Coordinates of N, CA and C and ligand atoms in Angstrom, one line a residue:
M1 N -32.2 14.9 -21.7 CA -30.9 14.3 -21.9 C -31.0 12.7 -22.0
R2 N -30.5 12.2 -23.1 CA -30.5 10.7 -23.1 C -29.1 10.2 -23.3
L3 N -28.6 9.6 -22.2 CA -27.2 9.2 -22.2 C -27.0 7.7 -22.0
V4 N -25.9 7.2 -22.6 CA -25.5 5.8 -22.4 C -24.1 5.9 -21.8
F5 N -23.9 5.2 -20.7 CA -22.6 5.1 -20.1 C -22.0 3.7 -20.5
V6 N -20.8 3.8 -21.1 CA -20.0 2.5 -21.3 C -18.7 2.7 -20.5
G7 N -18.1 1.5 -20.3 CA -16.8 1.5 -19.6 C -16.8 0.2 -18.7
P8 N -15.6 -0.2 -18.3 CA -15.4 -1.5 -17.6 C -16.1 -1.4 -16.3
P9 N -16.4 -2.6 -15.7 CA -17.0 -2.6 -14.4 C -16.0 -1.9 -13.5
G10 N -16.5 -1.2 -12.5 CA -15.6 -0.5 -11.6 C -15.2 0.9 -12.0
A11 N -15.7 1.3 -13.2 CA -15.2 2.6 -13.7 C -16.0 3.8 -13.1
G12 N -17.1 3.5 -12.4 CA -17.9 4.5 -11.7 C -19.2 4.9 -12.5
K13 N -19.6 4.1 -13.4 CA -20.8 4.4 -14.2 C -22.0 4.5 -13.3
G14 N -22.2 3.5 -12.4 CA -23.3 3.5 -11.5 C -23.3 4.7 -10.6
T15 N -22.2 4.9 -10.0 CA -22.1 6.0 -9.0 C -22.5 7.4 -9.7
H16 N -21.9 7.6 -10.9 CA -22.2 8.9 -11.5 C -23.6 8.9 -12.2
A17 N -24.1 7.8 -12.6 CA -25.4 7.8 -13.1 C -26.4 8.2 -12.0
K18 N -26.2 7.7 -10.8 CA -27.0 8.0 -9.6 C -27.0 9.5 -9.3
I19 N -25.7 10.1 -9.3 CA -25.6 11.5 -9.0 C -26.3 12.3 -10.1
L20 N -26.1 12.0 -11.3 CA -26.7 12.8 -12.4 C -28.2 12.6 -12.5
S21 N -28.6 11.4 -12.2 CA -30.1 11.1 -12.2 C -30.8 12.0 -11.1
N22 N -30.2 12.1 -9.9 CA -30.8 12.9 -8.9 C -30.8 14.4 -9.2
R23 N -29.7 14.8 -9.8 CA -29.6 16.2 -10.1 C -30.4 16.7 -11.3
H24 N -30.5 15.8 -12.3 CA -31.2 16.2 -13.5 C -32.6 15.6 -13.6
K25 N -33.0 14.9 -12.6 CA -34.3 14.3 -12.5 C -34.7 13.4 -13.7
I26 N -33.8 12.6 -14.1 CA -34.0 11.6 -15.1 C -33.7 10.2 -14.6
P27 N -34.4 9.2 -15.0 CA -34.1 7.9 -14.4 C -32.8 7.3 -14.8
H28 N -32.2 6.6 -13.8 CA -31.0 5.8 -14.0 C -31.4 4.4 -14.2
I29 N -31.1 3.9 -15.4 CA -31.6 2.5 -15.7 C -30.3 1.6 -15.8
S30 N -30.2 0.8 -14.8 CA -29.0 -0.1 -14.8 C -29.5 -1.5 -15.1
T31 N -29.0 -2.1 -16.2 CA -29.5 -3.5 -16.5 C -29.0 -4.5 -15.4
G32 N -27.8 -4.2 -14.8 CA -27.3 -5.0 -13.7 C -28.3 -5.0 -12.5
D33 N -28.7 -3.8 -12.2 CA -29.7 -3.6 -11.0 C -31.0 -4.4 -11.3
I34 N -31.5 -4.2 -12.6 CA -32.8 -4.8 -12.9 C -32.6 -6.4 -12.8
L35 N -31.5 -6.9 -13.4 CA -31.3 -8.3 -13.4 C -31.2 -8.9 -12.0
R36 N -30.4 -8.1 -11.1 CA -30.3 -8.6 -9.7 C -31.6 -8.6 -9.0
A37 N -32.5 -7.6 -9.3 CA -33.8 -7.6 -8.7 C -34.6 -8.7 -9.2
R38 N -34.5 -9.1 -10.5 CA -35.3 -10.2 -11.0 C -34.8 -11.5 -10.4
I39 N -33.5 -11.6 -10.2 CA -32.9 -12.8 -9.6 C -33.5 -13.0 -8.1
K40 N -33.5 -11.8 -7.4 CA -34.0 -11.8 -6.1 C -35.5 -12.2 -6.0
D41 N -36.3 -11.7 -6.9 CA -37.7 -12.0 -6.8 C -38.1 -13.3 -7.5
G42 N -37.1 -14.0 -8.1 CA -37.3 -15.4 -8.6 C -38.1 -15.4 -9.9
S43 N -38.2 -14.3 -10.6 CA -39.0 -14.3 -11.9 C -38.3 -15.1 -13.0
D44 N -39.0 -15.3 -14.1 CA -38.5 -16.1 -15.2 C -37.2 -15.5 -15.7
I45 N -37.1 -14.2 -15.9 CA -35.9 -13.6 -16.3 C -34.8 -13.9 -15.3
G46 N -35.1 -13.8 -14.0 CA -34.1 -14.0 -13.0 C -33.6 -15.4 -13.0
K47 N -34.4 -16.3 -13.3 CA -34.0 -17.7 -13.3 C -33.0 -17.9 -14.5
I48 N -33.3 -17.3 -15.6 CA -32.3 -17.4 -16.8 C -31.0 -16.7 -16.4
A49 N -31.1 -15.5 -15.8 CA -30.0 -14.6 -15.6 C -29.0 -15.1 -14.5
K50 N -29.5 -15.8 -13.5 CA -28.7 -16.0 -12.3 C -27.3 -16.5 -12.6
S51 N -27.2 -17.6 -13.3 CA -25.9 -18.2 -13.4 C -24.9 -17.3 -14.2
Y52 N -25.4 -16.6 -15.2 CA -24.6 -15.7 -16.0 C -24.1 -14.5 -15.1
V53 N -25.0 -13.9 -14.3 CA -24.6 -12.8 -13.5 C -23.6 -13.2 -12.4
E54 N -23.9 -14.3 -11.8 CA -23.0 -14.7 -10.7 C -21.6 -15.2 -11.2
S55 N -21.5 -15.6 -12.4 CA -20.2 -16.1 -12.9 C -19.5 -15.0 -13.6
G56 N -20.1 -13.9 -13.9 CA -19.5 -12.7 -14.6 C -19.6 -12.8 -16.1
G57 N -20.5 -13.7 -16.6 CA -20.7 -13.8 -18.0 C -21.9 -12.8 -18.4
L58 N -22.1 -12.7 -19.7 CA -23.2 -11.9 -20.1 C -24.5 -12.7 -20.3
V59 N -25.6 -12.1 -19.9 CA -27.0 -12.7 -20.0 C -27.3 -12.6 -21.5
P60 N -27.9 -13.7 -22.1 CA -28.2 -13.7 -23.5 C -28.8 -12.4 -24.1
D61 N -28.3 -12.0 -25.2 CA -28.8 -10.7 -25.8 C -30.3 -10.6 -25.9
E62 N -31.0 -11.7 -26.4 CA -32.4 -11.5 -26.6 C -33.2 -11.2 -25.3
V63 N -32.7 -11.8 -24.2 CA -33.3 -11.6 -22.9 C -33.2 -10.1 -22.5
V64 N -32.0 -9.6 -22.6 CA -31.7 -8.2 -22.2 C -32.4 -7.2 -23.1
I65 N -32.4 -7.5 -24.4 CA -33.0 -6.6 -25.4 C -34.5 -6.4 -25.1
Q66 N -35.1 -7.5 -24.9 CA -36.6 -7.5 -24.7 C -36.9 -6.7 -23.4
M67 N -36.1 -7.0 -22.4 CA -36.3 -6.4 -21.1 C -36.1 -4.8 -21.2
M68 N -35.1 -4.4 -22.0 CA -34.9 -3.0 -22.2 C -35.9 -2.3 -23.1
K69 N -36.4 -3.1 -24.1 CA -37.4 -2.5 -24.9 C -38.6 -2.1 -24.1
E70 N -39.0 -3.0 -23.2 CA -40.1 -2.8 -22.3 C -39.8 -1.6 -21.4
R71 N -38.6 -1.6 -20.8 CA -38.3 -0.5 -19.8 C -38.3 0.9 -20.5
L72 N -37.9 0.9 -21.7 CA -37.8 2.2 -22.4 C -39.1 2.8 -22.8
Q73 N -40.2 2.0 -22.7 CA -41.5 2.5 -23.0 C -42.2 3.0 -21.8
E74 N -41.6 2.9 -20.6 CA -42.3 3.3 -19.4 C -42.3 4.9 -19.4
E75 N -43.3 5.4 -18.7 CA -43.5 6.8 -18.7 C -42.3 7.7 -18.3
D76 N -41.6 7.2 -17.3 CA -40.5 8.1 -16.7 C -39.4 8.4 -17.7
T77 N -39.3 7.6 -18.8 CA -38.2 7.8 -19.7 C -38.5 8.9 -20.7
K78 N -39.7 9.5 -20.6 CA -40.1 10.6 -21.6 C -39.2 11.8 -21.4
Q79 N -38.7 12.0 -20.1 CA -37.9 13.2 -19.8 C -36.4 12.9 -20.1
G80 N -36.1 11.7 -20.5 CA -34.7 11.3 -20.7 C -34.3 10.1 -19.9
F81 N -33.1 9.7 -20.0 CA -32.6 8.6 -19.2 C -31.1 8.5 -19.2
I82 N -30.6 7.7 -18.2 CA -29.2 7.4 -18.2 C -29.1 5.9 -18.2
L83 N -28.6 5.3 -19.3 CA -28.4 3.8 -19.3 C -27.0 3.4 -18.8
D84 N -27.0 2.5 -17.9 CA -25.8 2.1 -17.3 C -25.7 0.6 -17.4
G85 N -24.8 0.1 -18.4 CA -24.7 -1.3 -18.6 C -25.4 -1.8 -19.8
F86 N -26.0 -1.0 -20.5 CA -26.7 -1.4 -21.8 C -26.6 -0.3 -22.8
P87 N -26.3 -0.6 -24.0 CA -26.0 -1.9 -24.6 C -24.6 -2.3 -24.2
R88 N -24.4 -3.7 -24.3 CA -23.1 -4.2 -23.8 C -22.5 -5.1 -24.9
T89 N -23.2 -5.3 -26.0 CA -22.7 -6.0 -27.2 C -23.1 -5.3 -28.4
L90 N -22.4 -5.6 -29.5 CA -22.8 -4.9 -30.8 C -24.3 -5.3 -31.2
R91 N -24.6 -6.5 -30.9 CA -26.0 -6.9 -31.2 C -27.0 -6.1 -30.4
Q92 N -26.7 -5.9 -29.2 CA -27.6 -5.1 -28.3 C -27.6 -3.6 -28.9
A93 N -26.5 -3.1 -29.3 CA -26.4 -1.7 -29.8 C -27.3 -1.6 -31.0
E94 N -27.2 -2.6 -31.9 CA -28.0 -2.5 -33.1 C -29.5 -2.6 -32.9
A95 N -29.8 -3.5 -32.0 CA -31.3 -3.6 -31.6 C -31.7 -2.3 -30.9
F96 N -30.9 -1.7 -30.1 CA -31.2 -0.5 -29.4 C -31.4 0.6 -30.4
D97 N -30.6 0.7 -31.4 CA -30.7 1.7 -32.5 C -32.1 1.6 -33.1
R98 N -32.4 0.4 -33.4 CA -33.7 0.2 -34.1 C -34.9 0.6 -33.2
A99 N -34.8 0.3 -31.9 CA -35.8 0.6 -31.0 C -35.9 2.2 -30.8
L100 N -34.8 2.8 -30.8 CA -34.8 4.3 -30.7 C -35.5 4.9 -31.9
K101 N -35.2 4.4 -33.1 CA -35.8 4.9 -34.4 C -37.3 4.7 -34.3
Q102 N -37.7 3.5 -33.8 CA -39.2 3.3 -33.7 C -39.9 4.3 -32.8
L103 N -39.1 4.6 -31.7 CA -39.7 5.5 -30.7 C -39.5 7.0 -31.1
S104 N -38.8 7.2 -32.3 CA -38.4 8.5 -32.8 C -37.6 9.3 -31.8
I105 N -36.7 8.7 -31.1 CA -35.8 9.5 -30.2 C -34.3 9.3 -30.6
R106 N -33.6 10.3 -30.2 CA -32.1 10.3 -30.5 C -31.3 10.4 -29.2
L107 N -30.2 9.8 -29.2 CA -29.3 9.9 -28.0 C -28.6 11.2 -27.9
T108 N -28.4 11.7 -26.7 CA -27.6 13.0 -26.6 C -26.1 12.6 -26.7
A109 N -25.7 11.6 -26.0 CA -24.3 11.2 -26.0 C -24.1 9.8 -25.5
V110 N -23.0 9.2 -25.9 CA -22.5 7.9 -25.3 C -21.2 8.3 -24.6
V111 N -21.2 8.1 -23.2 CA -20.0 8.5 -22.5 C -19.2 7.3 -22.1
D112 N -17.9 7.3 -22.6 CA -17.0 6.2 -22.3 C -16.2 6.6 -21.1
F113 N -16.4 5.7 -20.0 CA -15.6 5.9 -18.8 C -14.3 5.2 -18.9
K114 N -13.2 5.9 -19.2 CA -11.9 5.3 -19.4 C -11.2 5.1 -18.1
A115 N -11.0 3.9 -17.7 CA -10.3 3.7 -16.4 C -9.2 2.7 -16.5
S116 N -8.1 2.8 -15.7 CA -7.0 1.9 -15.7 C -7.4 0.6 -14.9
L117 N -6.7 -0.5 -15.3 CA -6.9 -1.7 -14.6 C -6.7 -1.6 -13.1
K118 N -5.7 -0.8 -12.7 CA -5.4 -0.6 -11.2 C -6.6 0.0 -10.6
T119 N -7.2 1.0 -11.2 CA -8.4 1.7 -10.6 C -9.6 0.8 -10.5
V120 N -9.9 0.0 -11.5 CA -11.1 -0.8 -11.4 C -10.9 -1.9 -10.4
L121 N -9.7 -2.5 -10.3 CA -9.5 -3.6 -9.3 C -9.7 -3.0 -7.9
R122 N -9.1 -1.9 -7.7 CA -9.2 -1.3 -6.3 C -10.6 -1.0 -6.0
R123 N -11.4 -0.4 -7.0 CA -12.8 0.0 -6.7 C -13.6 -1.3 -6.5
L124 N -13.5 -2.3 -7.3 CA -14.4 -3.4 -7.2 C -14.2 -4.3 -6.0
T125 N -12.9 -4.5 -5.7 CA -12.6 -5.4 -4.5 C -13.1 -4.7 -3.2
G126 N -13.1 -3.4 -3.2 CA -13.5 -2.7 -2.0 C -15.0 -2.3 -2.0
R127 N -15.7 -2.6 -3.1 CA -17.1 -2.2 -3.2 C -18.0 -3.0 -2.2
R128 N -18.9 -2.3 -1.6 CA -19.9 -3.0 -0.8 C -21.3 -2.4 -1.2
V129 N -22.3 -3.2 -1.2 CA -23.6 -2.6 -1.6 C -24.7 -2.9 -0.6
C130 N -25.7 -2.1 -0.6 CA -26.9 -2.3 0.2 C -27.8 -3.3 -0.6
P131 N -28.2 -4.4 -0.1 CA -29.0 -5.4 -0.8 C -30.5 -4.9 -0.9
K132 N -30.8 -3.9 -0.1 CA -32.2 -3.4 -0.1 C -32.4 -2.2 -1.1
C133 N -31.5 -1.2 -1.0 CA -31.8 0.0 -1.8 C -30.7 0.2 -2.9
N134 N -29.7 -0.7 -3.0 CA -28.7 -0.7 -4.0 C -27.7 0.5 -3.9
T135 N -27.6 1.2 -2.8 CA -26.6 2.2 -2.6 C -25.2 1.5 -2.6
N136 N -24.3 2.1 -3.3 CA -22.9 1.6 -3.3 C -22.0 2.3 -2.3
Y137 N -21.1 1.6 -1.7 CA -20.1 2.1 -0.8 C -18.7 1.6 -1.2
H138 N -17.7 2.1 -0.6 CA -16.3 1.5 -0.8 C -15.6 1.5 0.6
V139 N -15.0 0.4 0.9 CA -14.5 0.3 2.3 C -13.5 1.4 2.6
V140 N -12.8 2.0 1.6 CA -11.8 3.0 1.9 C -12.3 4.4 1.4
N141 N -12.7 4.4 0.1 CA -13.1 5.7 -0.5 C -14.4 6.3 -0.1
M142 N -15.4 5.4 0.2 CA -16.7 5.9 0.5 C -17.4 5.0 1.5
P143 N -16.8 5.0 2.7 CA -17.3 4.1 3.8 C -18.7 4.6 4.3
P144 N -19.5 3.7 4.8 CA -20.8 4.1 5.4 C -20.5 4.8 6.7
K145 N -21.5 5.6 7.2 CA -21.2 6.3 8.5 C -21.1 5.3 9.6
K146 N -22.0 4.3 9.6 CA -21.9 3.3 10.7 C -21.3 2.0 10.1
N147 N -20.5 1.3 10.9 CA -19.8 0.1 10.4 C -20.6 -0.8 9.6
N148 N -20.3 -1.0 8.3 CA -21.0 -1.9 7.4 C -22.5 -1.8 7.3
M149 N -23.1 -0.6 7.6 CA -24.5 -0.5 7.6 C -24.9 0.6 6.6
C150 N -26.0 0.4 5.8 CA -26.4 1.4 4.8 C -26.8 2.7 5.5
D151 N -26.3 3.8 5.0 CA -26.7 5.1 5.5 C -28.1 5.4 5.2
V152 N -28.6 4.9 4.1 CA -30.0 5.2 3.7 C -31.1 4.4 4.4
C153 N -30.8 3.1 4.5 CA -31.9 2.3 5.1 C -31.5 1.4 6.2
G154 N -30.2 1.5 6.7 CA -29.7 0.7 7.9 C -29.5 -0.8 7.7
E155 N -29.7 -1.2 6.4 CA -29.4 -2.7 6.1 C -27.9 -3.0 6.2
A156 N -27.6 -4.3 6.5 CA -26.2 -4.7 6.5 C -25.7 -4.8 5.1
L157 N -24.5 -4.2 4.8 CA -24.0 -4.2 3.5 C -23.4 -5.5 3.1
V158 N -23.4 -5.8 1.8 CA -22.8 -7.1 1.4 C -21.8 -6.8 0.2
Q159 N -21.0 -7.9 -0.1 CA -20.2 -7.8 -1.2 C -20.9 -8.6 -2.3
R160 N -21.0 -8.0 -3.5 CA -21.6 -8.7 -4.6 C -20.8 -10.0 -4.9
K161 N -21.5 -11.1 -5.3 CA -20.8 -12.3 -5.6 C -19.9 -12.1 -6.7
D162 N -20.3 -11.3 -7.7 CA -19.4 -11.1 -8.8 C -18.3 -10.1 -8.6
D163 N -18.2 -9.6 -7.4 CA -17.1 -8.7 -7.0 C -15.9 -9.4 -6.4
L164 N -16.0 -10.7 -6.4 CA -14.8 -11.5 -5.9 C -13.7 -11.5 -7.0
E165 N -12.5 -11.5 -6.5 CA -11.4 -11.2 -7.5 C -11.4 -12.0 -8.7
E166 N -11.7 -13.3 -8.6 CA -11.6 -14.2 -9.8 C -12.7 -13.8 -10.8
T167 N -13.9 -13.5 -10.3 CA -15.0 -13.1 -11.1 C -14.8 -11.8 -11.7
I168 N -14.1 -10.9 -11.0 CA -13.8 -9.6 -11.5 C -13.0 -9.7 -12.8
R169 N -12.0 -10.6 -12.7 CA -11.1 -10.8 -13.9 C -11.9 -11.3 -15.1
K170 N -12.8 -12.2 -14.8 CA -13.6 -12.7 -15.9 C -14.5 -11.6 -16.5
R171 N -15.1 -10.7 -15.7 CA -15.9 -9.6 -16.2 C -15.1 -8.7 -17.0
L172 N -13.8 -8.4 -16.6 CA -13.0 -7.5 -17.3 C -12.6 -8.1 -18.7
E173 N -12.4 -9.5 -18.7 CA -12.1 -10.1 -20.0 C -13.4 -10.0 -20.9
V174 N -14.5 -10.2 -20.4 CA -15.8 -10.1 -21.1 C -15.9 -8.7 -21.7
Y175 N -15.6 -7.7 -20.8 CA -15.7 -6.3 -21.3 C -14.8 -6.1 -22.5
D176 N -13.6 -6.5 -22.4 CA -12.6 -6.3 -23.5 C -13.1 -6.9 -24.8
K177 N -13.6 -8.1 -24.7 CA -14.0 -8.9 -25.8 C -15.3 -8.4 -26.4
D178 N -16.4 -8.2 -25.6 CA -17.7 -8.0 -26.1 C -18.1 -6.5 -26.1
T179 N -17.7 -5.8 -25.1 CA -18.2 -4.4 -24.9 C -17.3 -3.3 -25.5
Q180 N -16.0 -3.5 -25.4 CA -15.0 -2.6 -25.9 C -15.3 -2.2 -27.4
P181 N -15.7 -3.2 -28.3 CA -16.0 -2.8 -29.7 C -17.1 -1.8 -29.8
L182 N -17.9 -1.6 -28.8 CA -19.0 -0.6 -28.9 C -18.4 0.8 -28.9
V183 N -17.2 1.0 -28.3 CA -16.6 2.3 -28.3 C -16.4 2.7 -29.7
D184 N -15.9 1.8 -30.6 CA -15.6 2.2 -32.0 C -17.0 2.4 -32.7
Y185 N -17.9 1.6 -32.4 CA -19.3 1.7 -33.0 C -19.8 3.1 -32.8
Y186 N -19.8 3.5 -31.5 CA -20.3 4.9 -31.2 C -19.4 6.0 -31.6
R187 N -18.1 5.7 -31.7 CA -17.2 6.8 -32.3 C -17.7 7.1 -33.7
N188 N -18.0 6.1 -34.4 CA -18.4 6.3 -35.8 C -19.7 7.0 -36.0
T189 N -20.6 7.0 -34.9 CA -21.8 7.7 -35.0 C -21.7 9.2 -34.6
G190 N -20.5 9.5 -34.1 CA -20.3 10.9 -33.6 C -20.8 11.2 -32.2
L191 N -21.3 10.1 -31.6 CA -22.0 10.4 -30.3 C -21.0 10.3 -29.1
L192 N -19.8 9.7 -29.3 CA -18.9 9.3 -28.2 C -18.2 10.5 -27.5
Q193 N -18.3 10.5 -26.2 CA -17.5 11.4 -25.4 C -16.7 10.6 -24.4
I194 N -15.4 11.0 -24.2 CA -14.6 10.2 -23.4 C -14.3 11.0 -22.1
V195 N -14.4 10.3 -20.9 CA -14.1 11.0 -19.7 C -13.0 10.2 -18.9
N196 N -12.3 10.9 -18.1 CA -11.2 10.2 -17.3 C -11.7 9.6 -16.0
A197 N -12.0 8.3 -16.1 CA -12.7 7.6 -15.0 C -11.7 7.2 -13.9
D198 N -10.4 7.6 -14.0 CA -9.5 7.4 -12.9 C -9.6 8.5 -11.9
L199 N -10.3 9.6 -12.2 CA -10.5 10.7 -11.3 C -11.4 10.3 -10.1
E200 N -11.2 10.9 -9.0 CA -12.1 10.6 -7.9 C -13.5 11.3 -8.2
V201 N -14.5 10.8 -7.4 CA -15.9 11.1 -7.7 C -16.2 12.6 -8.0
E202 N -15.7 13.5 -7.1 CA -16.0 14.9 -7.2 C -15.4 15.5 -8.5
D203 N -14.2 15.1 -8.8 CA -13.6 15.7 -10.0 C -14.2 15.1 -11.3
L204 N -14.5 13.8 -11.3 CA -15.2 13.3 -12.5 C -16.6 13.9 -12.6
D205 N -17.2 14.1 -11.5 CA -18.6 14.8 -11.6 C -18.4 16.1 -12.4
K206 N -17.4 16.9 -12.0 CA -17.2 18.2 -12.7 C -16.9 18.0 -14.2
E207 N -16.1 17.0 -14.5 CA -15.8 16.7 -15.9 C -17.0 16.3 -16.7
L208 N -17.9 15.5 -16.0 CA -19.1 15.1 -16.7 C -20.0 16.2 -16.9
E209 N -20.2 17.1 -15.9 CA -21.1 18.2 -16.0 C -20.7 19.1 -17.1
S210 N -19.3 19.4 -17.2 CA -18.9 20.3 -18.3 C -19.0 19.7 -19.6
T211 N -18.8 18.4 -19.7 CA -19.1 17.7 -21.0 C -20.5 17.8 -21.4
L212 N -21.4 17.6 -20.5 CA -22.9 17.6 -20.8 C -23.3 19.0 -21.1
K213 N -22.7 20.0 -20.4 CA -23.1 21.4 -20.7 C -22.7 21.8 -22.1
S214 N -21.5 21.3 -22.6 CA -21.1 21.6 -23.9 C -22.0 21.0 -25.0
L215 N -22.5 19.8 -24.6 CA -23.4 19.1 -25.6 C -24.8 19.8 -25.7
T216 N -25.3 20.1 -24.5 CA -26.7 20.6 -24.5 C -26.7 22.1 -24.9
A217 N -25.5 22.8 -24.9 CA -25.4 24.2 -25.4 C -25.5 24.3 -26.9
V218 N -25.2 23.1 -27.5 CA -25.1 23.2 -29.0 C -26.4 23.4 -29.6
Ligands
LIG301 P1 -23.3 -4.6 -13.8 O1 -24.0 -4.3 -12.5 O2 -23.6 -3.6 -14.9 O3 -21.8 -4.8 -13.6 O4 -23.9 -6.0 -14.4 C1 -23.8 -7.2 -13.6 C2 -24.0 -8.4 -14.5 O5 -25.3 -8.3 -15.0 C3 -23.1 -8.5 -15.6 O6 -21.8 -9.1 -15.3 C4 -23.9 -9.4 -16.6 O7 -23.9 -10.8 -16.1 C5 -25.3 -8.9 -16.4 N1 -25.6 -7.8 -17.3 C6 -25.8 -6.5 -17.0 N2 -26.1 -5.8 -18.1 C7 -26.1 -6.7 -19.2 C8 -26.2 -6.6 -20.6 N3 -26.5 -5.4 -21.1 N4 -26.1 -7.7 -21.3 C9 -25.9 -8.9 -20.7 N5 -25.7 -9.1 -19.4 C10 -25.8 -8.0 -18.6

């Protein structure tokens, strides 16, 4: 299965990519996670990306496209993948199409996580993440077992800098302007599947599984 998840920040793409990745044993590739790791380790890409990521803007297309071309050639993607956060602009989508053609592979589906503004604001302002293993939590909907500590590795949870309310608004504006046009682009290719991302995790998981089942049964 080769999937692309699109949808505004806070729609649950990362949460569901992780669930499906564990269940179907295919890698979850999040450009946001890769960029945050590069920023943390101080690499050249990280130095370029830092100010964009922290202010809620998009990292330049050529940086992200090159990074993803390399990632998609790694061995683990042979069994499939779930892309979360890429492509995010039409230019990225076109470059991605060319890369897929070169690798002679086809996408199974592009899943649009359709969520209301109320839902994404509630999810993002309450989101907490583990800086070590990237597990996501929510102060109300998905709290850790021990106060503010990661269930997986015991690290103290943090709020992402770009999850502060002002930056969230900027990210949502960027999404509407740069990423929303991708939905039409993929609708025209016949790959688009829309899911109701206002649903809670368990219900959306069921909706995703039944969508994927209908696709792979064809
Ligand atoms: P995310 O974790 O997907 O919300 O991404 C966090 C931030 O990483 C975004 O606000 C952008 O600054 C950057 N980013 C992630 N993916 C991309 C992409 N495909 N193109 C440009 N910037 C990206």
